[in-house]
Short mmCIF file of C-alpha atoms in Angstrom, two decimals:
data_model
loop_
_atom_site.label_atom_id
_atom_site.label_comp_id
_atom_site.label_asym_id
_atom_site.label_seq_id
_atom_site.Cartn_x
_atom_site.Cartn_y
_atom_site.Cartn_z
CA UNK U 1 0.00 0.00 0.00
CA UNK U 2 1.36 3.55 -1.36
CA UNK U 3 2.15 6.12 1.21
CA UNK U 4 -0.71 8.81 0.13
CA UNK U 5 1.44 12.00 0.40
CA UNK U 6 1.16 15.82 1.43
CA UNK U 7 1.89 17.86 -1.35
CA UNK U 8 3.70 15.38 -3.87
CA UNK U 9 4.68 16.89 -7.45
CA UNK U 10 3.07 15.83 -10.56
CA UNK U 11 4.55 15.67 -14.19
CA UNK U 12 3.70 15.27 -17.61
CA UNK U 13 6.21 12.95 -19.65
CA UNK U 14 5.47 15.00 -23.02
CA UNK U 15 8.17 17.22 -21.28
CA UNK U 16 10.95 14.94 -22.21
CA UNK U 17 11.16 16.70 -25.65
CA UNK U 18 11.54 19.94 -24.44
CA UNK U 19 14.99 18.65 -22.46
CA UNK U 20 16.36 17.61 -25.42
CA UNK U 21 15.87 20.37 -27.33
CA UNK U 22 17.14 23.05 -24.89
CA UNK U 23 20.30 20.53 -24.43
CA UNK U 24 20.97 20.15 -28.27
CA UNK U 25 20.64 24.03 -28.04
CA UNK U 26 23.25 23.81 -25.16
CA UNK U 27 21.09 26.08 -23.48
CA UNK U 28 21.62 25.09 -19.95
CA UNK U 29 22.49 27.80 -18.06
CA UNK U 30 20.73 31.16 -16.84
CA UNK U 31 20.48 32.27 -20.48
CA UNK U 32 17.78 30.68 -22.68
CA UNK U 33 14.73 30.64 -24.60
CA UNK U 34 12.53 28.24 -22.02
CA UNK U 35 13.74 30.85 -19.30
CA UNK U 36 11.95 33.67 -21.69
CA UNK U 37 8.84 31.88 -22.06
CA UNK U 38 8.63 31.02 -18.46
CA UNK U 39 9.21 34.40 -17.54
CA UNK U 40 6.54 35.75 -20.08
CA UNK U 41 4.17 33.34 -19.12
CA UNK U 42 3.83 34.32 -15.44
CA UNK U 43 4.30 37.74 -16.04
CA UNK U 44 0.70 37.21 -18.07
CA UNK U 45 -0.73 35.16 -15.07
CA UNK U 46 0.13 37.78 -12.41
CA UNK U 47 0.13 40.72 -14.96
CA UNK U 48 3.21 41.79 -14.16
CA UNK U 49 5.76 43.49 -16.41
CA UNK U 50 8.56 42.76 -14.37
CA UNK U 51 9.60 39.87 -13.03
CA UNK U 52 12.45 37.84 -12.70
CA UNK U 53 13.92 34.07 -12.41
CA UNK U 54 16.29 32.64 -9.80
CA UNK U 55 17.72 30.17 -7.61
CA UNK U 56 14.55 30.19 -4.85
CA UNK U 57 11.88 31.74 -3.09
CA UNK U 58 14.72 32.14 -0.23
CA UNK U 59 16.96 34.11 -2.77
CA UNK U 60 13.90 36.15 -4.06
CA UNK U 61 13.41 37.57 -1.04
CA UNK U 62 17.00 38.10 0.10
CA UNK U 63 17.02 40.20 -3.31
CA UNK U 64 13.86 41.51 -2.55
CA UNK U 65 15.68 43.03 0.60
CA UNK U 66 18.67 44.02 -0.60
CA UNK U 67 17.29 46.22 -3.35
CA UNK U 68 15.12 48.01 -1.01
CA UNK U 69 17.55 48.86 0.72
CA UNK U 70 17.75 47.00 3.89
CA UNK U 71 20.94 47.58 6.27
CA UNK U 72 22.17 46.37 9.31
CA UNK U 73 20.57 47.67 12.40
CA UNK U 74 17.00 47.87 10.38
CA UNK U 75 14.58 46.29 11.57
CA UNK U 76 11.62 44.18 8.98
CA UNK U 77 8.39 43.51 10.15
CA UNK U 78 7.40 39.83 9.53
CA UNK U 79 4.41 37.67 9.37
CA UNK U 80 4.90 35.16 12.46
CA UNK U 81 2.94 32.03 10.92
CA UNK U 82 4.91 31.08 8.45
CA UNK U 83 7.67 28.95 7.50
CA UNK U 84 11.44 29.97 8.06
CA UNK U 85 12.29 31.15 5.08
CA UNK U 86 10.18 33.84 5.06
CA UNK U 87 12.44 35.56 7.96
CA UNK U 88 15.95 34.19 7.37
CA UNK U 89 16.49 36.42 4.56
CA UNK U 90 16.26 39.62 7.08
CA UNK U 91 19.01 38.24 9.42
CA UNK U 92 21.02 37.38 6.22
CA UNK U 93 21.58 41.25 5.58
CA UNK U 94 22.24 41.90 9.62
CA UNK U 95 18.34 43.35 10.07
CA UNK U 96 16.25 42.36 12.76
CA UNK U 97 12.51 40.44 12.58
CA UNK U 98 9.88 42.25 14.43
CA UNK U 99 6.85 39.29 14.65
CA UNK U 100 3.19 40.16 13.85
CA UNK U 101 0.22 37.88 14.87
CA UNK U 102 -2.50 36.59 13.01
CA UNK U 103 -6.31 37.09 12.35
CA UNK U 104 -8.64 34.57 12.30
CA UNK U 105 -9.82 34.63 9.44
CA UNK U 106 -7.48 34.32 7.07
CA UNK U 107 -4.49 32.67 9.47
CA UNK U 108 -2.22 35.61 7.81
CA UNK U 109 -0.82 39.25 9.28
CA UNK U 110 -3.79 40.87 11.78
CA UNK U 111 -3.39 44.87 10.07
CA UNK U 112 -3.94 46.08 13.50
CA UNK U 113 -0.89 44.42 14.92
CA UNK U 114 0.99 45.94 12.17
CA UNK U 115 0.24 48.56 12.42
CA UNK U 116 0.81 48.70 16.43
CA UNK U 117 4.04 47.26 15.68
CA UNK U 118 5.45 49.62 13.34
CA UNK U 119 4.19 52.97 15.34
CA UNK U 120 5.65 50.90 18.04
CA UNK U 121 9.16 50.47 16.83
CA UNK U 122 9.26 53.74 15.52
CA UNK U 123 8.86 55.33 18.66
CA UNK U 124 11.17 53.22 20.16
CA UNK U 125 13.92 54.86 17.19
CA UNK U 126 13.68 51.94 15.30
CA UNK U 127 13.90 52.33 11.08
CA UNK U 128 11.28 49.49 9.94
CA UNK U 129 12.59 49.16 6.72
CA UNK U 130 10.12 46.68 5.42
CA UNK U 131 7.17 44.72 5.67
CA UNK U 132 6.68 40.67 4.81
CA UNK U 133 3.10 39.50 4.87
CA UNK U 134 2.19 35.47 3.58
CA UNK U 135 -0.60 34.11 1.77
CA UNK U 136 -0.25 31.19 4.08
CA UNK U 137 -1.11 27.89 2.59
CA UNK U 138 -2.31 29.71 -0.41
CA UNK U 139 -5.18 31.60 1.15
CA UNK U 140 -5.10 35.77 0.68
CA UNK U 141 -3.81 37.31 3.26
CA UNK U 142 -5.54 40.81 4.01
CA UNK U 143 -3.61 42.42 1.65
CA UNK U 144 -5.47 45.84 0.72
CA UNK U 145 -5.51 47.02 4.14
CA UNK U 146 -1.85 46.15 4.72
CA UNK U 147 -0.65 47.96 1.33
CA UNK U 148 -2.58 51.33 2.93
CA UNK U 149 -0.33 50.72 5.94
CA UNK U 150 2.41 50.55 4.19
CA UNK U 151 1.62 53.66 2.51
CA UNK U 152 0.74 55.35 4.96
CA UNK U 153 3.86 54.80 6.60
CA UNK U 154 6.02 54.77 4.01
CA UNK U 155 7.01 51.05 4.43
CA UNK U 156 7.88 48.87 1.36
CA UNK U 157 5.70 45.74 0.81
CA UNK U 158 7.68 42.46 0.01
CA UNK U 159 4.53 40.24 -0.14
CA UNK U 160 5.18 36.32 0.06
CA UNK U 161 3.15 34.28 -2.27
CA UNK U 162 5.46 31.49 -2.05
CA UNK U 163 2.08 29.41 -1.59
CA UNK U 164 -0.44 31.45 -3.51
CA UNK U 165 0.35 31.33 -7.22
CA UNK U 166 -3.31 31.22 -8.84
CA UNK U 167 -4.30 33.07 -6.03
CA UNK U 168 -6.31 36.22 -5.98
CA UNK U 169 -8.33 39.12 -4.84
CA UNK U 170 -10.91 41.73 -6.36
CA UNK U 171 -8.22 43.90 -6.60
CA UNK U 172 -5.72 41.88 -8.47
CA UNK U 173 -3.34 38.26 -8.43
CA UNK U 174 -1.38 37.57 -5.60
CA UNK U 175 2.40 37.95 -5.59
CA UNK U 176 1.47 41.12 -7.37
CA UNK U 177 0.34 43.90 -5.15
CA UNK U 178 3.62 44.48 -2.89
CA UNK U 179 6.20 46.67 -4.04
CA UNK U 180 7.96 43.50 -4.22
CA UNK U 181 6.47 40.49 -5.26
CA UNK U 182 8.06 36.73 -4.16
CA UNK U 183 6.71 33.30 -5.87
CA UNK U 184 8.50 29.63 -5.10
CA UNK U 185 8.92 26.43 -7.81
CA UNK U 186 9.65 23.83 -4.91
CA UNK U 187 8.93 20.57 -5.60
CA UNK U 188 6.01 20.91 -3.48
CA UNK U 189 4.49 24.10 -4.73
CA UNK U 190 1.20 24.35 -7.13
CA UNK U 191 4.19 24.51 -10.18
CA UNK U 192 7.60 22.89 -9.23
CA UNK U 193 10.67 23.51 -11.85
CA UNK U 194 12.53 21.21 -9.13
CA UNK U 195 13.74 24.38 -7.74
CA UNK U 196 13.75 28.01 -8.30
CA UNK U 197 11.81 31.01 -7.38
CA UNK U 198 10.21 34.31 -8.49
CA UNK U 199 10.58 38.42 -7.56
CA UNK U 200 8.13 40.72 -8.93
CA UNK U 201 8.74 44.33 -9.01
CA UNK U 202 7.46 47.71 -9.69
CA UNK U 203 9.69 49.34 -12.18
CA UNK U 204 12.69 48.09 -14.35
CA UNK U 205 14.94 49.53 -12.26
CA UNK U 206 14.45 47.68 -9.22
CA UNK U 207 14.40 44.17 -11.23
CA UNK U 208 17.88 45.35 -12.75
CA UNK U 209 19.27 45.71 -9.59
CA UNK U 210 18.05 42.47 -8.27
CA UNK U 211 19.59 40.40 -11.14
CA UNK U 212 22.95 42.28 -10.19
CA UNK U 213 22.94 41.15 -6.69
CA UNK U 214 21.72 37.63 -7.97
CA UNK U 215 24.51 37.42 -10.74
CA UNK U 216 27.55 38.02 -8.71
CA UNK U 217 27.56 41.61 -8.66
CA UNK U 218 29.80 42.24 -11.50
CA UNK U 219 30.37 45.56 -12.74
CA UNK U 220 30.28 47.58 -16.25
CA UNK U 221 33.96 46.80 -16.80
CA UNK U 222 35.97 44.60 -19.87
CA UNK U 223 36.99 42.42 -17.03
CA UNK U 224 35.58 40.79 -13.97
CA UNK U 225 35.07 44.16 -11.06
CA UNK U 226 33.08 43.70 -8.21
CA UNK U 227 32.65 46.73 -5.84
CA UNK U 228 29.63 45.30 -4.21
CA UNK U 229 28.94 41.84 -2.44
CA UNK U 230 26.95 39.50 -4.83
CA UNK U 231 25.38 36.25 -4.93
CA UNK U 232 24.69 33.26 -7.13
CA UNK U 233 21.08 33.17 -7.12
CA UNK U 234 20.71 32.06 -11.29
CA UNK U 235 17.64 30.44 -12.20
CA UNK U 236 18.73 27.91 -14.90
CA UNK U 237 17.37 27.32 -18.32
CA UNK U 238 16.29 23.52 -17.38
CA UNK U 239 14.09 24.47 -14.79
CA UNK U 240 12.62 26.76 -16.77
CA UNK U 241 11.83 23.94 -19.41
CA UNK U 242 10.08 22.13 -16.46
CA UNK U 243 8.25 25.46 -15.52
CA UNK U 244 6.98 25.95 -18.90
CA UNK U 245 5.12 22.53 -19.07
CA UNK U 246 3.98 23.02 -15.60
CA UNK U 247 2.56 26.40 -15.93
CA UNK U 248 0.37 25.25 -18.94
CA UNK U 249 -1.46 22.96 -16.42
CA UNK U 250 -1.45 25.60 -13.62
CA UNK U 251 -5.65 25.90 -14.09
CA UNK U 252 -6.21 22.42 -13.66
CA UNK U 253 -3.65 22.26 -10.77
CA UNK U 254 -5.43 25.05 -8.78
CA UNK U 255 -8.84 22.73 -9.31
CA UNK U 256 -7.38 19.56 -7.95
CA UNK U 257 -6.07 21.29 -4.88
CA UNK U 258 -9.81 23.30 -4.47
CA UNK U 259 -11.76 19.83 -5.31
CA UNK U 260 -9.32 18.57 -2.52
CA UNK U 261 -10.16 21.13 -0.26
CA UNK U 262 -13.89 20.79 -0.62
CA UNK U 263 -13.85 17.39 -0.41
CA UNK U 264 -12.10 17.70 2.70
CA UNK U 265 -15.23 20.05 3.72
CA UNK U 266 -18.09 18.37 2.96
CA UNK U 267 -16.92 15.39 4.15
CA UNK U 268 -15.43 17.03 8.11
CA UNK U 269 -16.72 20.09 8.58
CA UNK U 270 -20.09 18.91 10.22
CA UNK U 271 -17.87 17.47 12.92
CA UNK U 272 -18.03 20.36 15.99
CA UNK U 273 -14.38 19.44 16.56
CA UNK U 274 -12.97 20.17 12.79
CA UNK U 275 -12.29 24.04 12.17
CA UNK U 276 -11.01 24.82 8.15
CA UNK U 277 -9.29 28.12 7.02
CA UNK U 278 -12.04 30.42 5.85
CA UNK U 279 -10.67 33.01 3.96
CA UNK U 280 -12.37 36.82 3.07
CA UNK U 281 -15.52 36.42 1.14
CA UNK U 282 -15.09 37.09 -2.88
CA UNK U 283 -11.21 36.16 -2.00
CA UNK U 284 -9.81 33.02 -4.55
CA UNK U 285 -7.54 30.28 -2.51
CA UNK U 286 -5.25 27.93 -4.49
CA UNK U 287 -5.55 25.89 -1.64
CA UNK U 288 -2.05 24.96 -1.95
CA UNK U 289 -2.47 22.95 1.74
CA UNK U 290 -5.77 22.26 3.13
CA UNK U 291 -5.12 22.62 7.45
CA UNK U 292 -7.75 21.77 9.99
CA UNK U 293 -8.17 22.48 13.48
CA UNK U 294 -9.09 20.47 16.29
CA UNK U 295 -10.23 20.87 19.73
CA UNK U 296 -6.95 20.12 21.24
CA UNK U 297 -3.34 19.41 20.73
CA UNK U 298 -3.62 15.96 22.27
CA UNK U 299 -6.08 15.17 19.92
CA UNK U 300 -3.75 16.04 17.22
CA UNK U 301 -1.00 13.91 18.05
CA UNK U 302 -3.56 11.04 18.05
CA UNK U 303 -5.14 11.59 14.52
CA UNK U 304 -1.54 12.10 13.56
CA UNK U 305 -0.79 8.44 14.55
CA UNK U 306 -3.77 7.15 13.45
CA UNK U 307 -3.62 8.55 9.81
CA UNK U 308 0.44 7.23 9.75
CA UNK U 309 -1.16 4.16 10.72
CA UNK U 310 -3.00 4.22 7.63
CA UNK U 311 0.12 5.33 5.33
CA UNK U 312 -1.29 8.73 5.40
CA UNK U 313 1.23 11.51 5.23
CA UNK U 314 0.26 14.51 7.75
CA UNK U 315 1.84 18.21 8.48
CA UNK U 316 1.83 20.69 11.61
CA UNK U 317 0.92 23.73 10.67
CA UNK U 318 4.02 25.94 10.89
CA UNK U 319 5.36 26.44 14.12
CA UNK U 320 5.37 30.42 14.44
CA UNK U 321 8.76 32.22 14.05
CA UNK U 322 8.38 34.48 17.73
CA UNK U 323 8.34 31.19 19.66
CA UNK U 324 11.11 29.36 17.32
CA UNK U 325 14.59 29.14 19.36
CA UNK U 326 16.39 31.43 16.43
CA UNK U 327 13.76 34.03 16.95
CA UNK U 328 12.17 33.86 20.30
CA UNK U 329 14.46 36.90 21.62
CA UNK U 330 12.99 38.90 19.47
CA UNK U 331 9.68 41.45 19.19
CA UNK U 332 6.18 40.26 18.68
CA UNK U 333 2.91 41.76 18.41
CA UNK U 334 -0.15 39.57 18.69
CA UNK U 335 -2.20 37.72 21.02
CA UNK U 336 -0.76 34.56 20.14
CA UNK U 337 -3.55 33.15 17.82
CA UNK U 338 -0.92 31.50 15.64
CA UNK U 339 0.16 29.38 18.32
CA UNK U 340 -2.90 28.21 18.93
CA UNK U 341 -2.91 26.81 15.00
CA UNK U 342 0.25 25.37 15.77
CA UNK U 343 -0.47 23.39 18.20
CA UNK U 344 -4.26 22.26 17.50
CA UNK U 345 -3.63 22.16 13.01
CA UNK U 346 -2.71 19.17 11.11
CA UNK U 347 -2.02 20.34 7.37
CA UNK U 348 -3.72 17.04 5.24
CA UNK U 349 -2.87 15.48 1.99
CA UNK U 350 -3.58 18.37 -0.76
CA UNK U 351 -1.37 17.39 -3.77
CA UNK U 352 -3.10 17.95 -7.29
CA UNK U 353 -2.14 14.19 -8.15
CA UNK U 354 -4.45 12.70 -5.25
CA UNK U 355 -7.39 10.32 -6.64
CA UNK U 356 -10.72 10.12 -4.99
CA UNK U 357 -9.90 7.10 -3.75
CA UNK U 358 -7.30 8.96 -1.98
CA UNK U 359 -9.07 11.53 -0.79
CA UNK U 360 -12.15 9.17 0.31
CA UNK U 361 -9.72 6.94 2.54
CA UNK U 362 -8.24 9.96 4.00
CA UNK U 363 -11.65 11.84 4.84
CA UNK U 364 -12.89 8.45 5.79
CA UNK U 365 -9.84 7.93 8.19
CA UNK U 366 -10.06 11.14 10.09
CA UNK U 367 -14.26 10.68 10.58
CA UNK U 368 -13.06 6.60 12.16
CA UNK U 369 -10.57 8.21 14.51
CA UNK U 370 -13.39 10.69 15.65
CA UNK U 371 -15.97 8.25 16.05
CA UNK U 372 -13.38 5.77 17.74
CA UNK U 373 -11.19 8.25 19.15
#
């Protein structure tokens, strides 16, 4: 019996072609004509006219950072409820995370603790020299009102859609409304290239200047100057082959994981001790990860057990950075809602490759354990 997994990639073997082709065109490094259409192809999606390739989401938002304009001794406010990479990239230039709580609602950044935080920290002297919000698990994060903060504060948006690509608002795609935009191609992500990740920006400018950090930093010169520190965040040509294919299915993708999720719904959700992610009304969710909730963290454990039992692959929901041993020195604003997540959520088999048979043992598993504890 087949271990039915989390989030587990899915490919199309009509890709094989394309490999060849972009290795008899030698075309294997960051220069090349699958990296192009990739490139183009999202840029439709999020309708976006700039945005570039590289090495990872990570990367993205380490670039992200840098061309901002992030020093040491700034400080970047940061969604708590997330995973780590979201806030590694701030202690990476010498910055500091400031921690911001959730609503409940949408799981992502509560507005009014951001905006408590950053009057906060500025009073205290503090520059907050950006802001990093999540569309956790795929599901819109209050985005609007935190963009007006930003604004009114004069605070640079690196949104994290990592999770959310085919995600969207009223107002627009995700990945698209900060003043820096950040997508992900992990092997577990809606689209995988195997690897790799996205930054979105405003203006050419800024999307220059990212690809110079990202390529090593090398100046205008006939020989290889560097007056600046740079990185090797390239985004290769072969993933991009991969991304290509993958993109064309992203539609169907999105479904799966939604027909996942609502199977996952109808099936638990009259069960008084199952809670789902609700999202804002009119708001689209990839549903990247479908979470639950239960009444207790004991509880949790057990189902977890249970379902491994059953060669059922299971998740915590993150563990939130202000009460992670890197970061628990360090500020926080909330009232600890995220915690809460963490320890009663169990993120459930979402992948765009599950079958209904799947799904049906899975839903079916999780309604035993409740009836047979």
């Amino acid at each position: 019996m087949d271990l039915i997994k989390l989030s587990e990639p899915e490919f199309e073997i009509e890709n094989l072609e394309d490999f060849r082709t972009a290795l008899l065109n030698k075309e294997v490094g960051y220069v090349g004509s699958y990296i192009d259409e990739f490139r183009s192809a999202l840029g439709e999606i999020l309708h976006a006219e700039h945005l570039g390739l590289f090495s990872s989401g990570t990367s993205s938002i380490h670039l992200a950072l840098l061309t901002a304009g992030i020093k040491p001794g700034d400080e970047v406010i940061c969604q708590s409820l997330t995973f780590a990479a979201s806030a590694n990239p701030i202690c990476f230039l010498g910055a500091s995370p400031v921690f911001v709580g959730s609503e409940s609602s949408t799981w992502n950044m509560d507005p009014q603790f951001l905006e408590r935080a950053i009057v906060d920290r500025q009073n205290k002297g503090k520059r907050v020299g950006a802001i990093i919000p999540v569309h956790l698990y795929g599901m819109p994060a209050r985005i609007k009102e935190i963009m007006a903060i930003g604004k009114k504060y004069n605070v640079p948006i690196v949104e994290d859609a990592a999770e959310a690509l085919g995600s969207y608002t009223s107002d627009g795609m995700c990945g698209a409304f900060g003043d820096f935009g950040i997508l992900s191609f992990n092997a577990n992500k809606i689209i995988t290239t195997g690897g790799g990740g996205g930054l979105v920006t405003k203006n050419a400018l800024d999307l220059k200047r990212a690809y110079f950090y990202a390529l090593q930093a090398k100046d205008p010169a006939p020989h290889y100057e560097h007056s600046q520190l740079g990185y090797n965040y390239a985004f290769s040509n072969l993933n991009a082959v991969l991304g290509v294919q993958q993109l064309s299915c992203l539609v169907d993708k999105v479904k799966r994981r939604r027909d996942a999720y609502f199977h996952y719904y109808e099936r638990l959700s009259s069960n008084d001790g199952i809670t789902f992610q609700q999202g804002i009304e009119g708001d689209f969710s990839n549903r990247w990860l479908t979470s639950i909730v239960l009444p207790d963290s004991d509880m949790v454990q057990g189902l977890k057990r249970y379902l491994e039992g059953k060669k059922i692959e299971t998740r915590p929901v993150w563990k939130p950075m202000h009460i992670q041993p890197l970061y628990e020195n360090c500020a926080y604003y909330g009232d600890n809602y995220e915690v809460t997540l963490f320890e009663k959520g169990i993120c459930l088999p979402s992948g765009s490759g599950l079958t209904k048979e799947q799904l049906e043992k899975t839903s079916g598993a999780i309604l035993d354990f409740f009836r047979h504890g």
